[in-house]
mmCIF file with all atom_site columns, C-alpha atoms in Angstrom:
data_model
loop_
_atom_site.group_PDB
_atom_site.id
_atom_site.type_symbol
_atom_site.label_atom_id
_atom_site.label_alt_id
_atom_site.label_comp_id
_atom_site.label_asym_id
_atom_site.label_entity_id
_atom_site.label_seq_id
_atom_site.pdbx_PDB_ins_code
_atom_site.Cartn_x
_atom_site.Cartn_y
_atom_site.Cartn_z
_atom_site.occupancy
_atom_site.B_iso_or_equiv
_atom_site.pdbx_formal_charge
_atom_site.auth_seq_id
_atom_site.auth_comp_id
_atom_site.auth_asym_id
_atom_site.auth_atom_id
_atom_site.pdbx_PDB_model_num
ATOM 1   C CA . ASP A 1 1   ? 158.604 93.551  33.622 1.00 94.00 ? 1   ASP A CA 1
ATOM 2   C CA . LEU A 1 2   ? 160.761 93.262  30.485 1.00 96.00 ? 2   LEU A CA 1
ATOM 3   C CA . LEU A 1 3   ? 162.616 96.532  29.851 1.00 96.00 ? 3   LEU A CA 1
ATOM 4   C CA . LEU A 1 4   ? 163.851 97.332  26.306 1.00 97.00 ? 4   LEU A CA 1
ATOM 5   C CA . ARG A 1 5   ? 166.374 100.078 26.868 1.00 96.00 ? 5   ARG A CA 1
ATOM 6   C CA . PRO A 1 6   ? 168.270 101.547 23.887 1.00 96.00 ? 6   PRO A CA 1
ATOM 7   C CA . THR A 1 7   ? 171.049 103.936 24.929 1.00 96.00 ? 7   THR A CA 1
ATOM 8   C CA . ILE A 1 8   ? 172.774 106.237 22.420 1.00 94.00 ? 8   ILE A CA 1
ATOM 9   C CA . PRO A 1 9   ? 175.949 108.249 23.271 1.00 92.00 ? 9   PRO A CA 1
ATOM 10  C CA . VAL A 1 10  ? 176.245 111.485 21.293 1.00 91.00 ? 10  VAL A CA 1
ATOM 11  C CA . ALA A 1 11  ? 179.649 113.125 20.748 1.00 89.00 ? 11  ALA A CA 1
ATOM 12  C CA . PRO A 1 12  ? 180.067 116.843 21.298 1.00 88.00 ? 12  PRO A CA 1
ATOM 13  C CA . GLY A 1 13  ? 179.176 118.937 18.242 1.00 84.00 ? 13  GLY A CA 1
ATOM 14  C CA . ASP A 1 14  ? 178.978 122.519 16.998 1.00 79.00 ? 14  ASP A CA 1
ATOM 15  C CA . TRP A 1 15  ? 175.618 123.209 18.643 1.00 85.00 ? 15  TRP A CA 1
ATOM 16  C CA . ILE A 1 16  ? 176.163 121.310 21.914 1.00 87.00 ? 16  ILE A CA 1
ATOM 17  C CA . GLY A 1 17  ? 179.769 121.197 23.050 1.00 87.00 ? 17  GLY A CA 1
ATOM 18  C CA . VAL A 1 18  ? 179.493 118.436 25.640 1.00 90.00 ? 18  VAL A CA 1
ATOM 19  C CA . PRO A 1 19  ? 178.779 114.683 25.288 1.00 91.00 ? 19  PRO A CA 1
ATOM 20  C CA . GLN A 1 20  ? 175.215 113.414 25.734 1.00 94.00 ? 20  GLN A CA 1
ATOM 21  C CA . ILE A 1 21  ? 173.613 110.123 26.750 1.00 94.00 ? 21  ILE A CA 1
ATOM 22  C CA . PHE A 1 22  ? 170.157 109.616 25.264 1.00 96.00 ? 22  PHE A CA 1
ATOM 23  C CA . ARG A 1 23  ? 168.188 106.699 26.729 1.00 97.00 ? 23  ARG A CA 1
ATOM 24  C CA . GLY A 1 24  ? 164.770 105.298 26.145 1.00 97.00 ? 24  GLY A CA 1
ATOM 25  C CA . THR A 1 25  ? 162.877 102.676 28.198 1.00 97.00 ? 25  THR A CA 1
ATOM 26  C CA . VAL A 1 26  ? 160.022 100.651 26.671 1.00 97.00 ? 26  VAL A CA 1
ATOM 27  C CA . PRO A 1 27  ? 158.459 98.404  29.376 1.00 97.00 ? 27  PRO A CA 1
ATOM 28  C CA . VAL A 1 28  ? 156.520 95.261  28.496 1.00 97.00 ? 28  VAL A CA 1
ATOM 29  C CA . SER A 1 29  ? 154.646 94.453  31.723 1.00 95.00 ? 29  SER A CA 1
ATOM 30  C CA . THR A 1 30  ? 152.157 92.017  33.196 1.00 94.00 ? 30  THR A CA 1
ATOM 31  C CA . ARG A 1 31  ? 149.789 93.358  35.891 1.00 89.00 ? 31  ARG A CA 1
ATOM 32  C CA . PRO A 1 32  ? 146.646 92.099  37.599 1.00 86.00 ? 32  PRO A CA 1
ATOM 33  C CA . SER A 1 33  ? 143.507 93.068  35.684 1.00 80.00 ? 33  SER A CA 1
ATOM 34  C CA . GLY A 1 34  ? 140.477 94.649  37.294 1.00 74.00 ? 34  GLY A CA 1
ATOM 35  C CA . ALA A 1 35  ? 138.269 92.094  35.553 1.00 75.00 ? 35  ALA A CA 1
ATOM 36  C CA . GLY A 1 36  ? 140.351 89.211  36.954 1.00 79.00 ? 36  GLY A CA 1
ATOM 37  C CA . GLY A 1 37  ? 143.429 87.479  35.599 1.00 87.00 ? 37  GLY A CA 1
ATOM 38  C CA . TYR A 1 38  ? 146.330 89.446  34.149 1.00 91.00 ? 38  TYR A CA 1
ATOM 39  C CA . GLU A 1 39  ? 146.951 92.038  31.453 1.00 90.00 ? 39  GLU A CA 1
ATOM 40  C CA . THR A 1 40  ? 150.196 92.097  29.407 1.00 95.00 ? 40  THR A CA 1
ATOM 41  C CA . GLY A 1 41  ? 151.248 94.886  27.102 1.00 96.00 ? 41  GLY A CA 1
ATOM 42  C CA . ILE A 1 42  ? 153.432 97.977  26.668 1.00 97.00 ? 42  ILE A CA 1
ATOM 43  C CA . GLY A 1 43  ? 153.666 100.473 29.526 1.00 96.00 ? 43  GLY A CA 1
ATOM 44  C CA . ASP A 1 44  ? 154.558 104.176 29.550 1.00 97.00 ? 44  ASP A CA 1
ATOM 45  C CA . ILE A 1 45  ? 157.700 104.944 27.531 1.00 98.00 ? 45  ILE A CA 1
ATOM 46  C CA . ASN A 1 46  ? 160.419 106.977 29.385 1.00 98.00 ? 46  ASN A CA 1
ATOM 47  C CA . LEU A 1 47  ? 163.049 109.124 27.592 1.00 98.00 ? 47  LEU A CA 1
ATOM 48  C CA . PHE A 1 48  ? 165.885 111.240 28.982 1.00 97.00 ? 48  PHE A CA 1
ATOM 49  C CA . ASP A 1 49  ? 168.834 113.153 27.477 1.00 97.00 ? 49  ASP A CA 1
ATOM 50  C CA . ILE A 1 50  ? 171.697 113.744 29.937 1.00 96.00 ? 50  ILE A CA 1
ATOM 51  C CA . PHE A 1 51  ? 174.467 116.314 29.116 1.00 95.00 ? 51  PHE A CA 1
ATOM 52  C CA . LEU A 1 52  ? 177.780 115.167 30.648 1.00 92.00 ? 52  LEU A CA 1
ATOM 53  C CA . LEU A 1 53  ? 180.375 117.443 32.220 1.00 87.00 ? 53  LEU A CA 1
ATOM 54  C CA . GLN A 1 54  ? 183.837 116.322 33.318 1.00 74.00 ? 54  GLN A CA 1
ATOM 55  C CA . SER A 1 55  ? 184.928 117.196 36.821 1.00 66.00 ? 55  SER A CA 1
ATOM 56  C CA . GLU A 1 56  ? 188.150 115.849 38.433 1.00 71.00 ? 56  GLU A CA 1
ATOM 57  C CA . GLY A 1 57  ? 187.724 112.307 37.216 1.00 80.00 ? 57  GLY A CA 1
ATOM 58  C CA . THR A 1 58  ? 184.022 112.142 38.089 1.00 89.00 ? 58  THR A CA 1
ATOM 59  C CA . GLN A 1 59  ? 181.452 112.666 35.386 1.00 91.00 ? 59  GLN A CA 1
ATOM 60  C CA . ILE A 1 60  ? 178.357 114.683 36.334 1.00 94.00 ? 60  ILE A CA 1
ATOM 61  C CA . GLY A 1 61  ? 175.418 115.184 34.065 1.00 95.00 ? 61  GLY A CA 1
ATOM 62  C CA . VAL A 1 62  ? 171.842 116.468 33.984 1.00 96.00 ? 62  VAL A CA 1
ATOM 63  C CA . GLY A 1 63  ? 169.142 116.754 31.385 1.00 97.00 ? 63  GLY A CA 1
ATOM 64  C CA . PRO A 1 64  ? 165.452 116.707 30.590 1.00 98.00 ? 64  PRO A CA 1
ATOM 65  C CA . LEU A 1 65  ? 163.148 113.696 31.106 1.00 98.00 ? 65  LEU A CA 1
ATOM 66  C CA . LEU A 1 66  ? 159.800 112.901 29.446 1.00 98.00 ? 66  LEU A CA 1
ATOM 67  C CA . THR A 1 67  ? 157.317 109.967 30.044 1.00 98.00 ? 67  THR A CA 1
ATOM 68  C CA . LEU A 1 68  ? 154.732 109.302 27.436 1.00 97.00 ? 68  LEU A CA 1
ATOM 69  C CA . PRO A 1 69  ? 151.332 107.750 28.302 1.00 97.00 ? 69  PRO A CA 1
ATOM 70  C CA . THR A 1 70  ? 151.766 104.840 25.823 1.00 97.00 ? 70  THR A CA 1
ATOM 71  C CA . ALA A 1 71  ? 150.355 102.056 27.972 1.00 95.00 ? 71  ALA A CA 1
ATOM 72  C CA . THR A 1 72  ? 148.097 99.610  26.059 1.00 94.00 ? 72  THR A CA 1
ATOM 73  C CA . ASP A 1 73  ? 145.880 99.087  29.136 1.00 91.00 ? 73  ASP A CA 1
ATOM 74  C CA . PRO A 1 74  ? 145.064 101.406 32.137 1.00 90.00 ? 74  PRO A CA 1
ATOM 75  C CA . SER A 1 75  ? 146.681 98.825  34.573 1.00 90.00 ? 75  SER A CA 1
ATOM 76  C CA . LEU A 1 76  ? 150.035 99.162  32.766 1.00 92.00 ? 76  LEU A CA 1
ATOM 77  C CA . GLY A 1 77  ? 150.505 102.975 32.940 1.00 93.00 ? 77  GLY A CA 1
ATOM 78  C CA . THR A 1 78  ? 149.508 106.247 34.597 1.00 95.00 ? 78  THR A CA 1
ATOM 79  C CA . GLY A 1 79  ? 147.525 107.797 31.761 1.00 95.00 ? 79  GLY A CA 1
ATOM 80  C CA . LYS A 1 80  ? 149.576 110.942 32.246 1.00 97.00 ? 80  LYS A CA 1
ATOM 81  C CA . TRP A 1 81  ? 152.243 112.940 30.370 1.00 98.00 ? 81  TRP A CA 1
ATOM 82  C CA . GLN A 1 82  ? 155.119 113.515 32.762 1.00 98.00 ? 82  GLN A CA 1
ATOM 83  C CA . ALA A 1 83  ? 158.220 115.732 32.592 1.00 98.00 ? 83  ALA A CA 1
ATOM 84  C CA . GLY A 1 84  ? 161.193 116.309 34.808 1.00 98.00 ? 84  GLY A CA 1
ATOM 85  C CA . LEU A 1 85  ? 164.906 116.006 35.117 1.00 98.00 ? 85  LEU A CA 1
ATOM 86  C CA . ALA A 1 86  ? 167.495 113.192 35.153 1.00 98.00 ? 86  ALA A CA 1
ATOM 87  C CA . GLY A 1 87  ? 170.889 113.492 36.696 1.00 97.00 ? 87  GLY A CA 1
ATOM 88  C CA . VAL A 1 88  ? 173.941 111.190 37.000 1.00 96.00 ? 88  VAL A CA 1
ATOM 89  C CA . ALA A 1 89  ? 177.263 111.140 38.764 1.00 95.00 ? 89  ALA A CA 1
ATOM 90  C CA . VAL A 1 90  ? 179.821 108.393 37.751 1.00 95.00 ? 90  VAL A CA 1
ATOM 91  C CA . HIS A 1 91  ? 183.372 107.707 38.904 1.00 94.00 ? 91  HIS A CA 1
ATOM 92  C CA . ALA A 1 92  ? 185.070 104.891 36.962 1.00 92.00 ? 92  ALA A CA 1
ATOM 93  C CA . THR A 1 93  ? 188.432 103.212 37.353 1.00 92.00 ? 93  THR A CA 1
ATOM 94  C CA . ARG A 1 94  ? 189.754 99.874  35.971 1.00 91.00 ? 94  ARG A CA 1
ATOM 95  C CA . ALA A 1 95  ? 188.819 98.219  39.279 1.00 95.00 ? 95  ALA A CA 1
ATOM 96  C CA . ARG A 1 96  ? 185.300 99.682  39.916 1.00 95.00 ? 96  ARG A CA 1
ATOM 97  C CA . LEU A 1 97  ? 182.371 101.821 38.772 1.00 95.00 ? 97  LEU A CA 1
ATOM 98  C CA . LEU A 1 98  ? 180.588 103.930 41.370 1.00 97.00 ? 98  LEU A CA 1
ATOM 99  C CA . GLY A 1 99  ? 177.779 106.384 40.844 1.00 96.00 ? 99  GLY A CA 1
ATOM 100 C CA . MET A 1 100 ? 174.097 107.315 41.103 1.00 97.00 ? 100 MET A CA 1
ATOM 101 C CA . LEU A 1 101 ? 171.311 107.968 38.600 1.00 97.00 ? 101 LEU A CA 1
ATOM 102 C CA . LEU A 1 102 ? 168.447 110.244 39.760 1.00 98.00 ? 102 LEU A CA 1
ATOM 103 C CA . GLN A 1 103 ? 165.088 110.758 38.004 1.00 98.00 ? 103 GLN A CA 1
ATOM 104 C CA . TRP A 1 104 ? 162.311 113.139 39.111 1.00 98.00 ? 104 TRP A CA 1
ATOM 105 C CA . GLN A 1 105 ? 159.091 113.688 37.206 1.00 98.00 ? 105 GLN A CA 1
ATOM 106 C CA . HIS A 1 106 ? 155.678 115.294 37.575 1.00 98.00 ? 106 HIS A CA 1
ATOM 107 C CA . SER A 1 107 ? 152.555 114.885 35.520 1.00 97.00 ? 107 SER A CA 1
ATOM 108 C CA . PHE A 1 108 ? 151.392 117.862 33.524 1.00 96.00 ? 108 PHE A CA 1
ATOM 109 C CA . ALA A 1 109 ? 148.639 116.526 31.180 1.00 95.00 ? 109 ALA A CA 1
ATOM 110 C CA . GLY A 1 110 ? 146.691 113.417 30.356 1.00 93.00 ? 110 GLY A CA 1
ATOM 111 C CA . GLN A 1 111 ? 143.498 111.732 31.398 1.00 94.00 ? 111 GLN A CA 1
ATOM 112 C CA . SER A 1 112 ? 141.625 113.870 33.910 1.00 93.00 ? 112 SER A CA 1
ATOM 113 C CA . SER A 1 113 ? 140.151 110.852 35.615 1.00 93.00 ? 113 SER A CA 1
ATOM 114 C CA . ARG A 1 114 ? 143.640 109.549 36.587 1.00 94.00 ? 114 ARG A CA 1
ATOM 115 C CA . PRO A 1 115 ? 145.445 110.800 39.603 1.00 94.00 ? 115 PRO A CA 1
ATOM 116 C CA . THR A 1 116 ? 148.329 113.283 39.599 1.00 96.00 ? 116 THR A CA 1
ATOM 117 C CA . VAL A 1 117 ? 151.786 111.612 39.409 1.00 96.00 ? 117 VAL A CA 1
ATOM 118 C CA . GLN A 1 118 ? 155.048 112.772 41.065 1.00 97.00 ? 118 GLN A CA 1
ATOM 119 C CA . THR A 1 119 ? 157.869 110.287 41.554 1.00 97.00 ? 119 THR A CA 1
ATOM 120 C CA . LEU A 1 120 ? 161.577 110.311 42.420 1.00 98.00 ? 120 LEU A CA 1
ATOM 121 C CA . THR A 1 121 ? 163.896 107.357 41.782 1.00 98.00 ? 121 THR A CA 1
ATOM 122 C CA . ALA A 1 122 ? 167.512 107.027 42.983 1.00 98.00 ? 122 ALA A CA 1
ATOM 123 C CA . GLN A 1 123 ? 169.737 104.244 41.687 1.00 97.00 ? 123 GLN A CA 1
ATOM 124 C CA . PRO A 1 124 ? 173.063 104.035 43.458 1.00 97.00 ? 124 PRO A CA 1
ATOM 125 C CA . PHE A 1 125 ? 175.287 101.573 41.554 1.00 97.00 ? 125 PHE A CA 1
ATOM 126 C CA . MET A 1 126 ? 178.469 99.838  42.658 1.00 97.00 ? 126 MET A CA 1
ATOM 127 C CA . ILE A 1 127 ? 180.276 97.462  40.259 1.00 98.00 ? 127 ILE A CA 1
ATOM 128 C CA . PHE A 1 128 ? 183.605 95.828  41.222 1.00 98.00 ? 128 PHE A CA 1
ATOM 129 C CA . ASN A 1 129 ? 185.581 94.059  38.470 1.00 97.00 ? 129 ASN A CA 1
ATOM 130 C CA . LEU A 1 130 ? 187.010 90.591  38.848 1.00 97.00 ? 130 LEU A CA 1
ATOM 131 C CA . PRO A 1 131 ? 189.372 88.570  36.591 1.00 95.00 ? 131 PRO A CA 1
ATOM 132 C CA . GLU A 1 132 ? 188.264 87.220  33.170 1.00 95.00 ? 132 GLU A CA 1
ATOM 133 C CA . GLY A 1 133 ? 185.391 89.632  32.719 1.00 95.00 ? 133 GLY A CA 1
ATOM 134 C CA . TRP A 1 134 ? 183.448 88.760  35.853 1.00 98.00 ? 134 TRP A CA 1
ATOM 135 C CA . TYR A 1 135 ? 182.178 91.391  38.249 1.00 98.00 ? 135 TYR A CA 1
ATOM 136 C CA . VAL A 1 136 ? 180.096 91.891  41.444 1.00 98.00 ? 136 VAL A CA 1
ATOM 137 C CA . ARG A 1 137 ? 177.272 94.483  41.363 1.00 98.00 ? 137 ARG A CA 1
ATOM 138 C CA . SER A 1 138 ? 174.662 96.296  43.468 1.00 98.00 ? 138 SER A CA 1
ATOM 139 C CA . THR A 1 139 ? 172.206 98.517  41.626 1.00 97.00 ? 139 THR A CA 1
ATOM 140 C CA . GLY A 1 140 ? 168.863 98.590  43.497 1.00 96.00 ? 140 GLY A CA 1
ATOM 141 C CA . ILE A 1 141 ? 166.482 101.438 42.496 1.00 97.00 ? 141 ILE A CA 1
ATOM 142 C CA . TRP A 1 142 ? 165.012 103.342 45.381 1.00 97.00 ? 142 TRP A CA 1
ATOM 143 C CA . THR A 1 143 ? 161.474 104.470 44.421 1.00 97.00 ? 143 THR A CA 1
ATOM 144 C CA . PHE A 1 144 ? 159.621 107.330 46.125 1.00 97.00 ? 144 PHE A CA 1
ATOM 145 C CA . ASP A 1 145 ? 155.962 108.166 45.268 1.00 96.00 ? 145 ASP A CA 1
ATOM 146 C CA . LEU A 1 146 ? 155.928 111.772 46.354 1.00 96.00 ? 146 LEU A CA 1
ATOM 147 C CA . GLN A 1 147 ? 152.227 112.215 45.589 1.00 94.00 ? 147 GLN A CA 1
ATOM 148 C CA . ARG A 1 148 ? 151.069 109.308 47.827 1.00 93.00 ? 148 ARG A CA 1
ATOM 149 C CA . ASP A 1 149 ? 153.985 109.423 50.357 1.00 94.00 ? 149 ASP A CA 1
ATOM 150 C CA . THR A 1 150 ? 155.060 105.848 49.781 1.00 96.00 ? 150 THR A CA 1
ATOM 151 C CA . TYR A 1 151 ? 158.519 104.438 49.062 1.00 97.00 ? 151 TYR A CA 1
ATOM 152 C CA . TYR A 1 152 ? 160.605 101.324 48.963 1.00 96.00 ? 152 TYR A CA 1
ATOM 153 C CA . ILE A 1 153 ? 164.385 100.940 49.129 1.00 97.00 ? 153 ILE A CA 1
ATOM 154 C CA . PRO A 1 154 ? 165.886 97.664  47.857 1.00 97.00 ? 154 PRO A CA 1
ATOM 155 C CA . ALA A 1 155 ? 169.480 96.510  48.347 1.00 97.00 ? 155 ALA A CA 1
ATOM 156 C CA . GLY A 1 156 ? 170.896 94.122  45.831 1.00 96.00 ? 156 GLY A CA 1
ATOM 157 C CA . LEU A 1 157 ? 173.964 91.882  45.421 1.00 98.00 ? 157 LEU A CA 1
ATOM 158 C CA . GLY A 1 158 ? 174.558 90.059  42.158 1.00 98.00 ? 158 GLY A CA 1
ATOM 159 C CA . PHE A 1 159 ? 177.208 89.191  39.628 1.00 98.00 ? 159 PHE A CA 1
ATOM 160 C CA . GLY A 1 160 ? 177.754 89.347  35.887 1.00 98.00 ? 160 GLY A CA 1
ATOM 161 C CA . LYS A 1 161 ? 180.184 88.666  33.114 1.00 98.00 ? 161 LYS A CA 1
ATOM 162 C CA . ALA A 1 162 ? 181.240 90.716  30.098 1.00 96.00 ? 162 ALA A CA 1
ATOM 163 C CA . TRP A 1 163 ? 182.734 89.244  26.962 1.00 96.00 ? 163 TRP A CA 1
ATOM 164 C CA . LYS A 1 164 ? 183.402 90.312  23.325 1.00 94.00 ? 164 LYS A CA 1
ATOM 165 C CA . GLU A 1 165 ? 182.351 88.581  20.087 1.00 92.00 ? 165 GLU A CA 1
ATOM 166 C CA . GLY A 1 166 ? 183.538 90.390  16.986 1.00 90.00 ? 166 GLY A CA 1
ATOM 167 C CA . SER A 1 167 ? 182.918 94.123  17.490 1.00 91.00 ? 167 SER A CA 1
ATOM 168 C CA . THR A 1 168 ? 180.065 93.615  19.966 1.00 94.00 ? 168 THR A CA 1
ATOM 169 C CA . ILE A 1 169 ? 180.536 93.571  23.771 1.00 95.00 ? 169 ILE A CA 1
ATOM 170 C CA . PHE A 1 170 ? 177.989 91.357  25.666 1.00 97.00 ? 170 PHE A CA 1
ATOM 171 C CA . ASN A 1 171 ? 177.295 91.848  29.347 1.00 97.00 ? 171 ASN A CA 1
ATOM 172 C CA . ALA A 1 172 ? 174.990 89.430  31.182 1.00 98.00 ? 172 ALA A CA 1
ATOM 173 C CA . PHE A 1 173 ? 174.022 89.768  34.856 1.00 98.00 ? 173 PHE A CA 1
ATOM 174 C CA . ILE A 1 174 ? 171.625 88.658  37.586 1.00 98.00 ? 174 ILE A CA 1
ATOM 175 C CA . GLU A 1 175 ? 171.023 90.498  40.884 1.00 98.00 ? 175 GLU A CA 1
ATOM 176 C CA . PRO A 1 176 ? 168.567 89.447  43.694 1.00 98.00 ? 176 PRO A CA 1
ATOM 177 C CA . GLN A 1 177 ? 167.320 92.506  45.570 1.00 98.00 ? 177 GLN A CA 1
ATOM 178 C CA . TYR A 1 178 ? 165.711 92.689  49.088 1.00 98.00 ? 178 TYR A CA 1
ATOM 179 C CA . THR A 1 179 ? 163.623 95.661  50.203 1.00 97.00 ? 179 THR A CA 1
ATOM 180 C CA . VAL A 1 180 ? 165.288 96.950  53.400 1.00 97.00 ? 180 VAL A CA 1
ATOM 181 C CA . ALA A 1 181 ? 162.856 99.811  54.061 1.00 96.00 ? 181 ALA A CA 1
ATOM 182 C CA . HIS A 1 182 ? 159.397 100.624 52.769 1.00 96.00 ? 182 HIS A CA 1
ATOM 183 C CA . HIS A 1 183 ? 156.193 102.644 53.510 1.00 96.00 ? 183 HIS A CA 1
ATOM 184 C CA . GLY A 1 184 ? 152.950 101.790 51.816 1.00 93.00 ? 184 GLY A CA 1
ATOM 185 C CA . GLN A 1 185 ? 150.893 98.779  50.751 1.00 90.00 ? 185 GLN A CA 1
ATOM 186 C CA . GLY A 1 186 ? 151.538 96.359  47.878 1.00 86.00 ? 186 GLY A CA 1
ATOM 187 C CA . LEU A 1 187 ? 155.247 97.030  47.638 1.00 91.00 ? 187 LEU A CA 1
ATOM 188 C CA . PRO A 1 188 ? 157.711 94.246  46.656 1.00 92.00 ? 188 PRO A CA 1
ATOM 189 C CA . GLN A 1 189 ? 159.769 92.461  49.351 1.00 95.00 ? 189 GLN A CA 1
ATOM 190 C CA . TRP A 1 190 ? 162.019 90.519  46.985 1.00 96.00 ? 190 TRP A CA 1
ATOM 191 C CA . THR A 1 191 ? 162.824 91.176  43.295 1.00 96.00 ? 191 THR A CA 1
ATOM 192 C CA . ILE A 1 192 ? 165.256 89.591  40.851 1.00 97.00 ? 192 ILE A CA 1
ATOM 193 C CA . PHE A 1 193 ? 166.857 91.904  38.342 1.00 97.00 ? 193 PHE A CA 1
ATOM 194 C CA . GLY A 1 194 ? 168.582 90.261  35.303 1.00 97.00 ? 194 GLY A CA 1
ATOM 195 C CA . GLY A 1 195 ? 169.577 91.458  31.953 1.00 97.00 ? 195 GLY A CA 1
ATOM 196 C CA . LEU A 1 196 ? 171.729 91.301  28.839 1.00 97.00 ? 196 LEU A CA 1
ATOM 197 C CA . ASN A 1 197 ? 173.471 94.434  27.584 1.00 96.00 ? 197 ASN A CA 1
ATOM 198 C CA . MET A 1 198 ? 174.888 94.613  24.083 1.00 96.00 ? 198 MET A CA 1
ATOM 199 C CA . THR A 1 199 ? 177.360 97.384  23.100 1.00 95.00 ? 199 THR A CA 1
ATOM 200 C CA . PHE A 1 200 ? 177.781 97.752  19.386 1.00 91.00 ? 200 PHE A CA 1
ATOM 201 C CA . GLY A 1 201 ? 181.087 99.113  18.131 1.00 78.00 ? 201 GLY A CA 1
ATOM 202 C CA . LYS A 1 202 ? 183.041 99.502  14.929 1.00 66.00 ? 202 LYS A CA 1
#
């Protein structure tokens, strides 16, 4: 899976007096095809808008979530519109970043021939800063299929480095993850999560 994930912070305004984080995820995925071989294309697009509240040094936020059935092939998506909630708690210091991102969604419309979808994901994240922009990270996403009663829980340990060029901050990382608990068939045992984040500033 290649995840294209634009994230836009929104400052407080007249209509909404708290900061917001708007994030979209556009997956480009490869999956086994029913006719044999593999199918590659765009999956279901996920959007959420989290409203942040400050509380004793820990930021807590919640907001609406929407998943659109945009998959270019049935093997790449659910065929269902889904809605739900996203929530986050973050505690940041100069030495570390600790928190969790939760997403729950349930299908409400879409192709009648496709099964109902209800999922919950929990992403605890721990990032510990090292000298010269290096850091250690653990950010495995726990995935629960509430409709089929399956789940898998990975634990990761990786590293990354952040640096600045001009007004842009680059952040590259790689994190192997091992599934420490699971229930169901066809779930991953090992995954490798890597990425490049770019923060554009003035």
